[in-house]
Amino acid sequence: MTELRTLKVALLGCGNVGAQVARILIDDAENLAPRTGAHLQLTGIAVRNLDTKRDVELPRELFTTDAETLVKDADLVIELMGGIEPARTLILAAIRNGASVVTGNKALLAADGPALYEEADKAGVELSYEAAVAGAIPILRPIRDSLSGDRITRVLGIVNGTTNFILDQMDSTGAQFADALAEAQRLGYAEADPTADVEGHDAAAKAAILASLSFHTRFDLEHVYCEGITRVSAADIAAAKEAGFVIKLLAIAEKIGNGDGSEGVSVRVHPTLLPREHPLAAVRGAFNAVFIEAENAGELMFYGQGAGGTPTASAVLGDLVSAARRIVLGGPGRIESTTGHVPALPIDAATTSYYIGLDVADQPGVLAKIAQLFAEHGVSIEIMRQTIHRDADSNVESAELRIVTHRASEAALAATVEAVKGLDVINSVTSVLRVEGA
């Protein structure tokens, strides 16, 4: 029997995911070797603080604060530190030393991915990042490999478990946003500072990665329109529910015709109303799912746990085994498939349906004025619901209007909303949300 070679693996970071990766590398070493064609030897774990208490018991002698030296002697480097620096510098050092790299760092890839891909191509090594989007769900490899002979036209994803948990709590229990967020923090789904999640920044980074792979063009964060869920109210959730919708924070990347025969790509993240029969509407709790539309394959959906130490470690190990097999078998690293140059389009180019909430005066002619204004701006109303309510202090009645439009351009809708605000019968525009899948 041929003696298997040994490949040295350096791990950068030992948080929830890193600790589970280290545990699997140690505990499952005998099972991983025949799949890989080599022994994967964990040579060290770089951390900032050697004394930090960790949930997983790991050999203390593996820990070091000298990440630079650890990287220099590695065949494979796993980066799970997060953030831009020193992760970027260490990844570049690993690549230039001839090591293949596995990372889950969506923020770095969205901000500086093209430079890293170029360095990996130049060095002939792998730069793999399945764990950067949707945790355990194998989504990047199917887009890059399984659908490489097809033309993807649209990707819709629930790619942030924290926001999906919050919106699901609001939908299922009637909770206010602040209460649902507090529950997410109590259960460990949300950080003490949840800004990156609830403002949509985490999902935007993942949207840029999904768009880049799906449309073979490099997109970064500046190409992604981003809107979080902090302004979604319990009243919005209830009104959506009454109309047969559920609200989800979606990452959307879709190809759009420019009207002159050319095409562009709209990449955006925002709260979205989905019909309750849509497959993504059934994604509950902190789970993630990505829905893909392709010309030949049709509609596909990938569903699973989008976060957590063990599920995300599964994605990391998948990339690690693949990169290790390439080293064993020989050959160049996988070249990034950004062969296209499809322009990124602004949010104004997007076309969808809309949900608008209006607080209006309860008097004759209001509905006619609003309907006329919508018609003048070329926005057709599909559904209009009115609820009368009386202010307990002033005893003045007003009406809550909930409008769902037919498909219209973002520019036309924005102009319509601005014009509506100028009507003397409008007290306030309470919400404007997009609708997909209707």
Short mmCIF file of C-alpha atoms in Angstrom, two decimals:
data_model
loop_
_atom_site.label_atom_id
_atom_site.label_comp_id
_atom_site.label_asym_id
_atom_site.label_seq_id
_atom_site.Cartn_x
_atom_site.Cartn_y
_atom_site.Cartn_z
CA MET A 1 0.00 0.00 0.00
CA THR A 2 1.35 3.43 -1.00
CA GLU A 3 2.45 5.62 1.89
CA LEU A 4 0.30 8.74 2.08
CA ARG A 5 2.07 12.06 2.16
CA THR A 6 1.45 14.60 4.92
CA LEU A 7 0.10 18.08 4.26
CA LYS A 8 0.57 20.74 6.91
CA VAL A 9 -2.54 22.73 7.81
CA ALA A 10 -2.42 26.10 9.57
CA LEU A 11 -5.59 27.44 11.20
CA LEU A 12 -6.02 31.18 11.72
CA GLY A 13 -8.71 31.90 14.31
CA CYS A 14 -10.41 29.70 16.87
CA GLY A 15 -13.90 31.06 17.40
CA ASN A 16 -17.03 28.94 17.14
CA VAL A 17 -16.25 27.76 13.61
CA GLY A 18 -12.47 27.52 14.00
CA ALA A 19 -12.73 25.41 17.13
CA GLN A 20 -15.03 22.93 15.37
CA VAL A 21 -12.72 22.78 12.34
CA ALA A 22 -9.78 21.97 14.63
CA ARG A 23 -11.81 19.30 16.44
CA ILE A 24 -12.80 17.60 13.18
CA LEU A 25 -9.26 17.68 11.82
CA ILE A 26 -8.01 15.95 14.98
CA ASP A 27 -10.89 13.54 15.67
CA ASP A 28 -11.61 12.52 12.07
CA ALA A 29 -8.03 12.39 10.80
CA GLU A 30 -8.26 8.68 9.87
CA ASN A 31 -11.48 9.20 7.88
CA LEU A 32 -10.23 12.30 6.08
CA ALA A 33 -6.96 10.74 4.88
CA PRO A 34 -8.40 8.28 2.31
CA ARG A 35 -10.79 10.95 0.97
CA THR A 36 -7.94 13.39 0.58
CA GLY A 37 -5.11 11.09 -0.45
CA ALA A 38 -2.94 12.64 2.27
CA HIS A 39 -2.69 12.99 6.02
CA LEU A 40 -3.91 16.45 7.06
CA GLN A 41 -1.74 17.52 9.98
CA LEU A 42 -2.96 20.49 11.99
CA THR A 43 0.36 22.17 12.81
CA GLY A 44 -0.94 25.18 14.70
CA ILE A 45 -3.81 27.50 15.57
CA ALA A 46 -3.12 31.25 15.53
CA VAL A 47 -5.12 33.26 18.09
CA ARG A 48 -4.91 36.70 19.61
CA ASN A 49 -5.11 35.52 23.22
CA LEU A 50 -3.76 32.16 24.38
CA ASP A 51 -5.79 32.27 27.60
CA THR A 52 -9.24 32.73 26.06
CA LYS A 53 -11.64 30.04 27.28
CA ARG A 54 -13.01 27.90 24.45
CA ASP A 55 -15.93 25.49 24.31
CA VAL A 56 -13.89 22.77 22.58
CA GLU A 57 -10.97 21.09 24.34
CA LEU A 58 -7.94 21.29 22.04
CA PRO A 59 -4.22 20.52 22.68
CA ARG A 60 -2.73 23.66 24.19
CA GLU A 61 0.58 23.15 22.36
CA LEU A 62 -1.19 23.87 19.05
CA PHE A 63 -1.95 27.46 19.99
CA THR A 64 0.30 30.36 19.01
CA THR A 65 0.09 34.11 18.62
CA ASP A 66 2.67 34.04 15.80
CA ALA A 67 0.42 33.74 12.76
CA GLU A 68 3.11 34.92 10.32
CA THR A 69 5.50 32.07 11.15
CA LEU A 70 2.68 29.52 11.16
CA VAL A 71 1.60 30.51 7.65
CA LYS A 72 5.13 30.31 6.20
CA ASP A 73 5.42 26.56 6.85
CA ALA A 74 1.94 25.48 5.71
CA ASP A 75 0.67 23.65 2.64
CA LEU A 76 -2.90 24.67 3.41
CA VAL A 77 -4.13 27.68 5.38
CA ILE A 78 -7.62 28.05 6.86
CA GLU A 79 -8.52 31.68 7.63
CA LEU A 80 -11.41 32.12 10.06
CA MET A 81 -10.31 35.30 11.83
CA GLY A 82 -12.80 37.58 10.09
CA GLY A 83 -12.33 41.27 9.38
CA ILE A 84 -10.07 42.85 6.78
CA GLU A 85 -6.71 42.99 8.57
CA PRO A 86 -4.61 41.08 9.45
CA ALA A 87 -6.61 38.45 7.52
CA ARG A 88 -5.83 40.01 4.12
CA THR A 89 -2.08 40.24 4.78
CA LEU A 90 -1.91 36.66 6.08
CA ILE A 91 -3.89 35.24 3.16
CA LEU A 92 -1.64 37.03 0.66
CA ALA A 93 1.44 35.74 2.49
CA ALA A 94 0.09 32.18 2.37
CA ILE A 95 -0.72 32.41 -1.34
CA ARG A 96 2.70 33.84 -2.20
CA ASN A 97 4.31 31.02 -0.21
CA GLY A 98 2.48 28.51 -2.41
CA ALA A 99 -0.22 27.48 0.08
CA SER A 100 -3.85 27.00 -0.90
CA VAL A 101 -6.27 28.96 1.26
CA VAL A 102 -9.75 28.21 2.61
CA THR A 103 -11.63 31.16 4.08
CA GLY A 104 -15.07 32.06 5.38
CA ASN A 105 -14.36 35.79 5.34
CA LYS A 106 -17.23 37.27 3.31
CA ALA A 107 -16.41 40.85 4.31
CA LEU A 108 -12.86 40.57 2.95
CA LEU A 109 -13.95 38.78 -0.23
CA ALA A 110 -16.66 41.36 -0.94
CA ALA A 111 -14.28 44.25 -0.29
CA ASP A 112 -11.05 42.95 -1.85
CA GLY A 113 -11.83 39.61 -3.49
CA PRO A 114 -10.55 40.47 -7.01
CA ALA A 115 -7.02 41.19 -5.75
CA LEU A 116 -6.94 37.92 -3.79
CA TYR A 117 -8.28 35.89 -6.73
CA GLU A 118 -5.65 37.43 -9.00
CA GLU A 119 -2.85 36.52 -6.59
CA ALA A 120 -4.15 32.95 -6.26
CA ASP A 121 -4.36 32.57 -10.06
CA LYS A 122 -0.82 33.92 -10.42
CA ALA A 123 0.52 31.48 -7.80
CA GLY A 124 -1.45 28.51 -9.16
CA VAL A 125 -3.12 27.77 -5.81
CA GLU A 126 -6.70 27.40 -4.62
CA LEU A 127 -8.65 30.16 -2.89
CA SER A 128 -11.86 28.50 -1.67
CA TYR A 129 -14.68 30.16 0.26
CA GLU A 130 -17.81 27.98 0.41
CA ALA A 131 -18.23 28.87 4.10
CA ALA A 132 -18.48 32.59 3.29
CA VAL A 133 -22.11 32.31 2.13
CA ALA A 134 -24.96 30.42 3.82
CA GLY A 135 -22.93 28.34 6.27
CA ALA A 136 -23.33 24.60 5.69
CA ILE A 137 -25.36 25.00 2.48
CA PRO A 138 -23.31 23.93 -0.55
CA ILE A 139 -24.25 26.81 -2.83
CA LEU A 140 -21.06 28.32 -4.28
CA ARG A 141 -19.71 25.07 -5.70
CA PRO A 142 -23.01 24.23 -7.50
CA ILE A 143 -23.13 27.75 -8.99
CA ARG A 144 -19.48 27.64 -10.04
CA ASP A 145 -19.35 24.01 -11.24
CA SER A 146 -22.75 22.34 -11.66
CA LEU A 147 -24.37 25.35 -13.37
CA SER A 148 -21.30 26.50 -15.30
CA GLY A 149 -22.85 25.27 -18.57
CA ASP A 150 -26.11 27.13 -17.94
CA ARG A 151 -27.11 30.80 -17.78
CA ILE A 152 -28.29 31.94 -14.37
CA THR A 153 -30.82 34.74 -14.66
CA ARG A 154 -31.73 35.37 -11.04
CA VAL A 155 -30.66 34.53 -7.49
CA LEU A 156 -32.79 35.23 -4.40
CA GLY A 157 -31.40 34.31 -1.02
CA ILE A 158 -32.15 34.37 2.67
CA VAL A 159 -28.49 34.48 3.66
CA ASN A 160 -28.58 35.95 7.17
CA GLY A 161 -29.97 33.76 9.94
CA THR A 162 -30.24 36.56 12.51
CA THR A 163 -32.60 38.70 10.44
CA ASN A 164 -34.62 35.69 9.33
CA PHE A 165 -35.11 34.68 12.97
CA ILE A 166 -36.21 38.20 13.92
CA LEU A 167 -38.68 38.54 11.04
CA ASP A 168 -40.00 35.03 11.67
CA GLN A 169 -40.57 35.87 15.35
CA MET A 170 -42.42 39.04 14.37
CA ASP A 171 -44.56 37.07 11.90
CA SER A 172 -45.36 34.09 14.13
CA THR A 173 -45.78 35.83 17.51
CA GLY A 174 -46.67 39.43 16.61
CA ALA A 175 -43.56 40.69 18.46
CA GLN A 176 -42.17 44.16 17.89
CA PHE A 177 -38.72 44.42 16.25
CA ALA A 178 -36.92 45.31 19.50
CA ASP A 179 -38.43 42.33 21.35
CA ALA A 180 -37.61 39.89 18.55
CA LEU A 181 -34.04 41.20 18.44
CA ALA A 182 -33.68 40.78 22.21
CA GLU A 183 -34.87 37.16 21.89
CA ALA A 184 -32.34 36.55 19.09
CA GLN A 185 -29.58 37.91 21.32
CA ARG A 186 -30.72 35.78 24.25
CA LEU A 187 -30.55 32.63 22.11
CA GLY A 188 -27.18 33.53 20.66
CA TYR A 189 -28.44 34.19 17.10
CA ALA A 190 -27.55 37.89 17.29
CA GLU A 191 -24.40 39.63 18.51
CA ALA A 192 -24.40 42.22 21.29
CA ASP A 193 -23.88 44.74 18.46
CA PRO A 194 -26.21 43.41 15.74
CA THR A 195 -25.61 46.26 13.29
CA ALA A 196 -23.94 44.19 10.55
CA ASP A 197 -26.91 41.83 10.51
CA VAL A 198 -29.96 44.06 11.00
CA GLU A 199 -28.67 46.82 8.69
CA GLY A 200 -28.10 44.26 5.93
CA HIS A 201 -24.30 44.63 5.66
CA ASP A 202 -23.61 40.91 6.20
CA ALA A 203 -26.16 39.94 3.56
CA ALA A 204 -24.77 42.56 1.16
CA ALA A 205 -21.28 41.05 1.33
CA LYS A 206 -22.76 37.64 0.53
CA ALA A 207 -24.85 39.11 -2.29
CA ALA A 208 -21.69 40.47 -3.93
CA ILE A 209 -20.09 37.01 -3.82
CA LEU A 210 -23.21 35.29 -5.19
CA ALA A 211 -23.52 37.83 -8.01
CA SER A 212 -19.86 37.51 -8.95
CA LEU A 213 -20.09 33.73 -9.31
CA SER A 214 -23.53 33.69 -10.93
CA PHE A 215 -22.78 36.29 -13.61
CA HIS A 216 -19.02 35.74 -14.08
CA THR A 217 -18.29 39.37 -13.34
CA ARG A 218 -16.58 40.89 -10.32
CA PHE A 219 -19.02 42.74 -8.08
CA ASP A 220 -18.09 44.27 -4.75
CA LEU A 221 -19.91 46.05 -1.94
CA GLU A 222 -20.16 49.37 -3.76
CA HIS A 223 -22.34 47.64 -6.38
CA VAL A 224 -24.86 46.37 -3.82
CA TYR A 225 -27.89 48.43 -2.79
CA CYS A 226 -28.39 47.73 0.92
CA GLU A 227 -31.36 48.31 3.20
CA GLY A 228 -31.82 46.59 6.57
CA ILE A 229 -34.85 45.52 8.60
CA THR A 230 -34.83 48.09 11.43
CA ARG A 231 -37.77 50.01 9.94
CA VAL A 232 -39.97 46.95 9.48
CA SER A 233 -42.77 47.32 12.02
CA ALA A 234 -45.17 44.86 13.58
CA ALA A 235 -47.91 46.70 11.65
CA ASP A 236 -46.08 45.98 8.36
CA ILE A 237 -45.78 42.30 9.29
CA ALA A 238 -49.47 42.10 10.22
CA ALA A 239 -50.62 43.88 7.06
CA ALA A 240 -48.42 41.65 4.90
CA LYS A 241 -49.83 38.59 6.65
CA GLU A 242 -53.41 39.74 6.05
CA ALA A 243 -52.64 40.17 2.35
CA GLY A 244 -51.08 36.68 2.09
CA PHE A 245 -47.42 37.71 2.25
CA VAL A 246 -44.45 37.17 4.56
CA ILE A 247 -41.57 39.66 4.91
CA LYS A 248 -38.00 38.37 4.45
CA LEU A 249 -34.64 40.10 4.09
CA LEU A 250 -33.55 38.98 0.62
CA ALA A 251 -30.26 39.19 -1.20
CA ILE A 252 -31.16 39.50 -4.89
CA ALA A 253 -28.94 39.41 -7.96
CA GLU A 254 -30.69 39.43 -11.32
CA LYS A 255 -29.93 40.08 -14.94
CA ILE A 256 -31.94 42.98 -16.40
CA GLY A 257 -32.25 44.09 -20.02
CA ASN A 258 -31.38 47.72 -20.69
CA GLY A 259 -33.89 48.15 -23.51
CA ASP A 260 -31.17 48.46 -26.17
CA GLY A 261 -30.32 44.77 -26.39
CA SER A 262 -27.63 44.98 -23.72
CA GLU A 263 -27.86 43.54 -20.21
CA GLY A 264 -26.82 44.55 -16.72
CA VAL A 265 -27.05 43.06 -13.25
CA SER A 266 -28.93 44.49 -10.28
CA VAL A 267 -27.53 43.42 -6.90
CA ARG A 268 -29.52 44.44 -3.86
CA VAL A 269 -30.47 43.57 -0.28
CA HIS A 270 -33.72 44.76 1.28
CA PRO A 271 -36.84 43.62 3.15
CA THR A 272 -39.17 41.95 0.67
CA LEU A 273 -42.74 40.69 0.67
CA LEU A 274 -43.08 37.13 -0.62
CA PRO A 275 -46.32 35.25 -1.25
CA ARG A 276 -46.74 32.62 1.45
CA GLU A 277 -46.73 29.87 -1.17
CA HIS A 278 -43.24 30.85 -2.41
CA PRO A 279 -40.58 28.28 -1.37
CA LEU A 280 -38.51 30.93 0.44
CA ALA A 281 -41.52 31.96 2.53
CA ALA A 282 -41.33 28.63 4.37
CA VAL A 283 -37.75 29.21 5.58
CA ARG A 284 -38.17 29.63 9.32
CA GLY A 285 -36.01 30.56 12.29
CA ALA A 286 -32.29 31.06 11.70
CA PHE A 287 -32.18 28.86 8.60
CA ASN A 288 -30.93 30.07 5.21
CA ALA A 289 -31.97 29.25 1.66
CA VAL A 290 -30.93 30.32 -1.84
CA PHE A 291 -33.36 30.17 -4.78
CA ILE A 292 -31.83 30.12 -8.27
CA GLU A 293 -33.46 30.60 -11.65
CA ALA A 294 -31.50 29.37 -14.68
CA GLU A 295 -32.40 29.21 -18.36
CA ASN A 296 -32.09 25.44 -18.69
CA ALA A 297 -32.13 24.04 -15.15
CA GLY A 298 -35.19 26.12 -14.24
CA GLU A 299 -35.83 26.77 -10.55
CA LEU A 300 -33.54 25.34 -7.87
CA MET A 301 -33.49 25.85 -4.11
CA PHE A 302 -30.72 25.12 -1.59
CA TYR A 303 -31.76 25.03 2.08
CA GLY A 304 -30.03 24.42 5.39
CA GLN A 305 -28.33 25.84 8.44
CA GLY A 306 -26.75 29.13 7.51
CA ALA A 307 -24.59 29.64 10.60
CA GLY A 308 -23.20 27.91 13.65
CA GLY A 309 -19.86 26.34 14.42
CA THR A 310 -20.42 22.74 13.33
CA PRO A 311 -22.51 23.41 10.17
CA THR A 312 -20.09 26.05 8.89
CA ALA A 313 -17.12 23.83 9.74
CA SER A 314 -18.64 21.26 7.36
CA ALA A 315 -18.32 23.76 4.48
CA VAL A 316 -14.73 24.60 5.49
CA LEU A 317 -13.73 20.93 5.55
CA GLY A 318 -15.32 20.35 2.14
CA ASP A 319 -13.14 23.08 0.65
CA LEU A 320 -10.08 21.81 2.55
CA VAL A 321 -10.42 18.24 1.26
CA SER A 322 -10.92 19.51 -2.30
CA ALA A 323 -7.85 21.76 -2.12
CA ALA A 324 -5.77 18.99 -0.56
CA ARG A 325 -6.75 16.53 -3.32
CA ARG A 326 -5.63 19.04 -5.92
CA ILE A 327 -2.22 19.23 -4.24
CA VAL A 328 -1.97 15.43 -4.15
CA LEU A 329 -3.07 14.93 -7.76
CA GLY A 330 -1.25 17.96 -9.13
CA GLY A 331 -2.40 20.60 -11.57
CA PRO A 332 -3.13 24.32 -11.30
CA GLY A 333 -5.57 25.86 -8.86
CA ARG A 334 -9.11 26.63 -9.96
CA ILE A 335 -9.19 29.92 -11.85
CA GLU A 336 -11.91 32.38 -10.86
CA SER A 337 -14.61 32.32 -13.52
CA THR A 338 -15.05 36.08 -13.96
CA THR A 339 -14.86 36.03 -17.73
CA GLY A 340 -17.74 38.44 -18.28
CA HIS A 341 -18.04 42.18 -17.98
CA VAL A 342 -21.73 42.70 -17.26
CA PRO A 343 -22.28 46.19 -15.82
CA ALA A 344 -23.75 46.67 -12.37
CA LEU A 345 -27.03 48.56 -12.52
CA PRO A 346 -28.29 51.04 -9.91
CA ILE A 347 -31.38 50.25 -7.85
CA ASP A 348 -33.40 52.59 -10.11
CA ALA A 349 -33.10 50.00 -12.91
CA ALA A 350 -34.85 47.29 -10.89
CA THR A 351 -38.46 46.45 -11.71
CA THR A 352 -40.73 44.84 -9.15
CA SER A 353 -44.04 45.19 -7.36
CA TYR A 354 -44.36 47.38 -4.27
CA TYR A 355 -46.22 47.57 -1.00
CA ILE A 356 -46.92 51.11 0.28
CA GLY A 357 -48.44 52.02 3.64
CA LEU A 358 -50.14 55.43 3.92
CA ASP A 359 -51.74 57.24 6.84
CA VAL A 360 -54.39 59.48 5.26
CA ALA A 361 -57.25 61.77 6.22
CA ASP A 362 -60.62 60.05 6.43
CA GLN A 363 -62.61 62.19 3.99
CA PRO A 364 -64.35 61.78 0.63
CA GLY A 365 -62.21 61.79 -2.51
CA VAL A 366 -58.96 60.61 -0.87
CA LEU A 367 -58.83 57.27 -2.68
CA ALA A 368 -59.55 58.92 -6.02
CA LYS A 369 -56.76 61.48 -5.55
CA ILE A 370 -54.23 58.78 -4.67
CA ALA A 371 -55.30 56.47 -7.51
CA GLN A 372 -55.07 59.34 -10.01
CA LEU A 373 -51.57 60.24 -8.85
CA PHE A 374 -50.39 56.64 -9.19
CA ALA A 375 -51.86 56.48 -12.70
CA GLU A 376 -50.16 59.75 -13.72
CA HIS A 377 -46.78 58.21 -12.81
CA GLY A 378 -47.46 54.96 -14.65
CA VAL A 379 -47.75 52.81 -11.50
CA SER A 380 -50.75 50.49 -11.56
CA ILE A 381 -52.49 49.53 -8.30
CA GLU A 382 -53.29 45.82 -7.86
CA ILE A 383 -54.61 45.79 -4.27
CA MET A 384 -55.83 48.63 -2.03
CA ARG A 385 -57.04 48.00 1.53
CA GLN A 386 -58.35 50.65 3.93
CA THR A 387 -58.67 50.52 7.71
CA ILE A 388 -60.28 53.35 9.73
CA HIS A 389 -58.91 54.19 13.18
CA ARG A 390 -59.68 56.91 15.74
CA ASP A 391 -57.06 58.72 17.83
CA ALA A 392 -57.93 58.19 21.50
CA ASP A 393 -56.71 61.67 22.54
CA SER A 394 -58.02 63.89 19.73
CA ASN A 395 -60.99 61.71 18.71
CA VAL A 396 -60.01 62.43 15.07
CA GLU A 397 -60.49 59.63 12.57
CA SER A 398 -57.88 58.76 9.95
CA ALA A 399 -57.42 55.88 7.55
CA GLU A 400 -54.59 53.44 7.01
CA LEU A 401 -54.17 52.54 3.34
CA ARG A 402 -52.19 49.47 2.26
CA ILE A 403 -51.42 49.40 -1.46
CA VAL A 404 -49.78 46.66 -3.53
CA THR A 405 -48.81 47.69 -7.06
CA HIS A 406 -48.27 45.81 -10.28
CA ARG A 407 -44.65 45.68 -11.48
CA ALA A 408 -43.06 49.09 -11.92
CA SER A 409 -39.57 50.53 -12.11
CA GLU A 410 -37.86 51.71 -8.96
CA ALA A 411 -37.57 55.18 -10.49
CA ALA A 412 -41.30 55.39 -11.24
CA LEU A 413 -42.22 54.19 -7.75
CA ALA A 414 -39.85 56.67 -6.07
CA ALA A 415 -41.35 59.54 -8.07
CA THR A 416 -44.85 58.37 -7.17
CA VAL A 417 -44.09 58.23 -3.45
CA GLU A 418 -42.58 61.73 -3.54
CA ALA A 419 -45.68 63.05 -5.28
CA VAL A 420 -48.00 61.31 -2.81
CA LYS A 421 -46.17 62.95 0.10
CA GLY A 422 -47.18 66.32 -1.34
CA LEU A 423 -50.92 65.63 -1.19
CA ASP A 424 -52.73 67.56 1.54
CA VAL A 425 -54.73 64.44 2.49
CA ILE A 426 -51.58 62.42 3.34
CA ASN A 427 -50.52 62.41 7.00
CA SER A 428 -47.48 60.19 6.38
CA VAL A 429 -46.00 57.43 4.24
CA THR A 430 -45.57 54.70 6.84
CA SER A 431 -43.71 52.14 4.75
CA VAL A 432 -42.45 51.27 1.26
CA LEU A 433 -41.43 47.66 0.70
CA ARG A 434 -40.71 45.65 -2.44
CA VAL A 435 -42.64 42.54 -3.46
CA GLU A 436 -41.14 39.53 -5.24
CA GLY A 437 -42.64 36.31 -6.55
CA ALA A 438 -46.20 37.62 -6.81
#
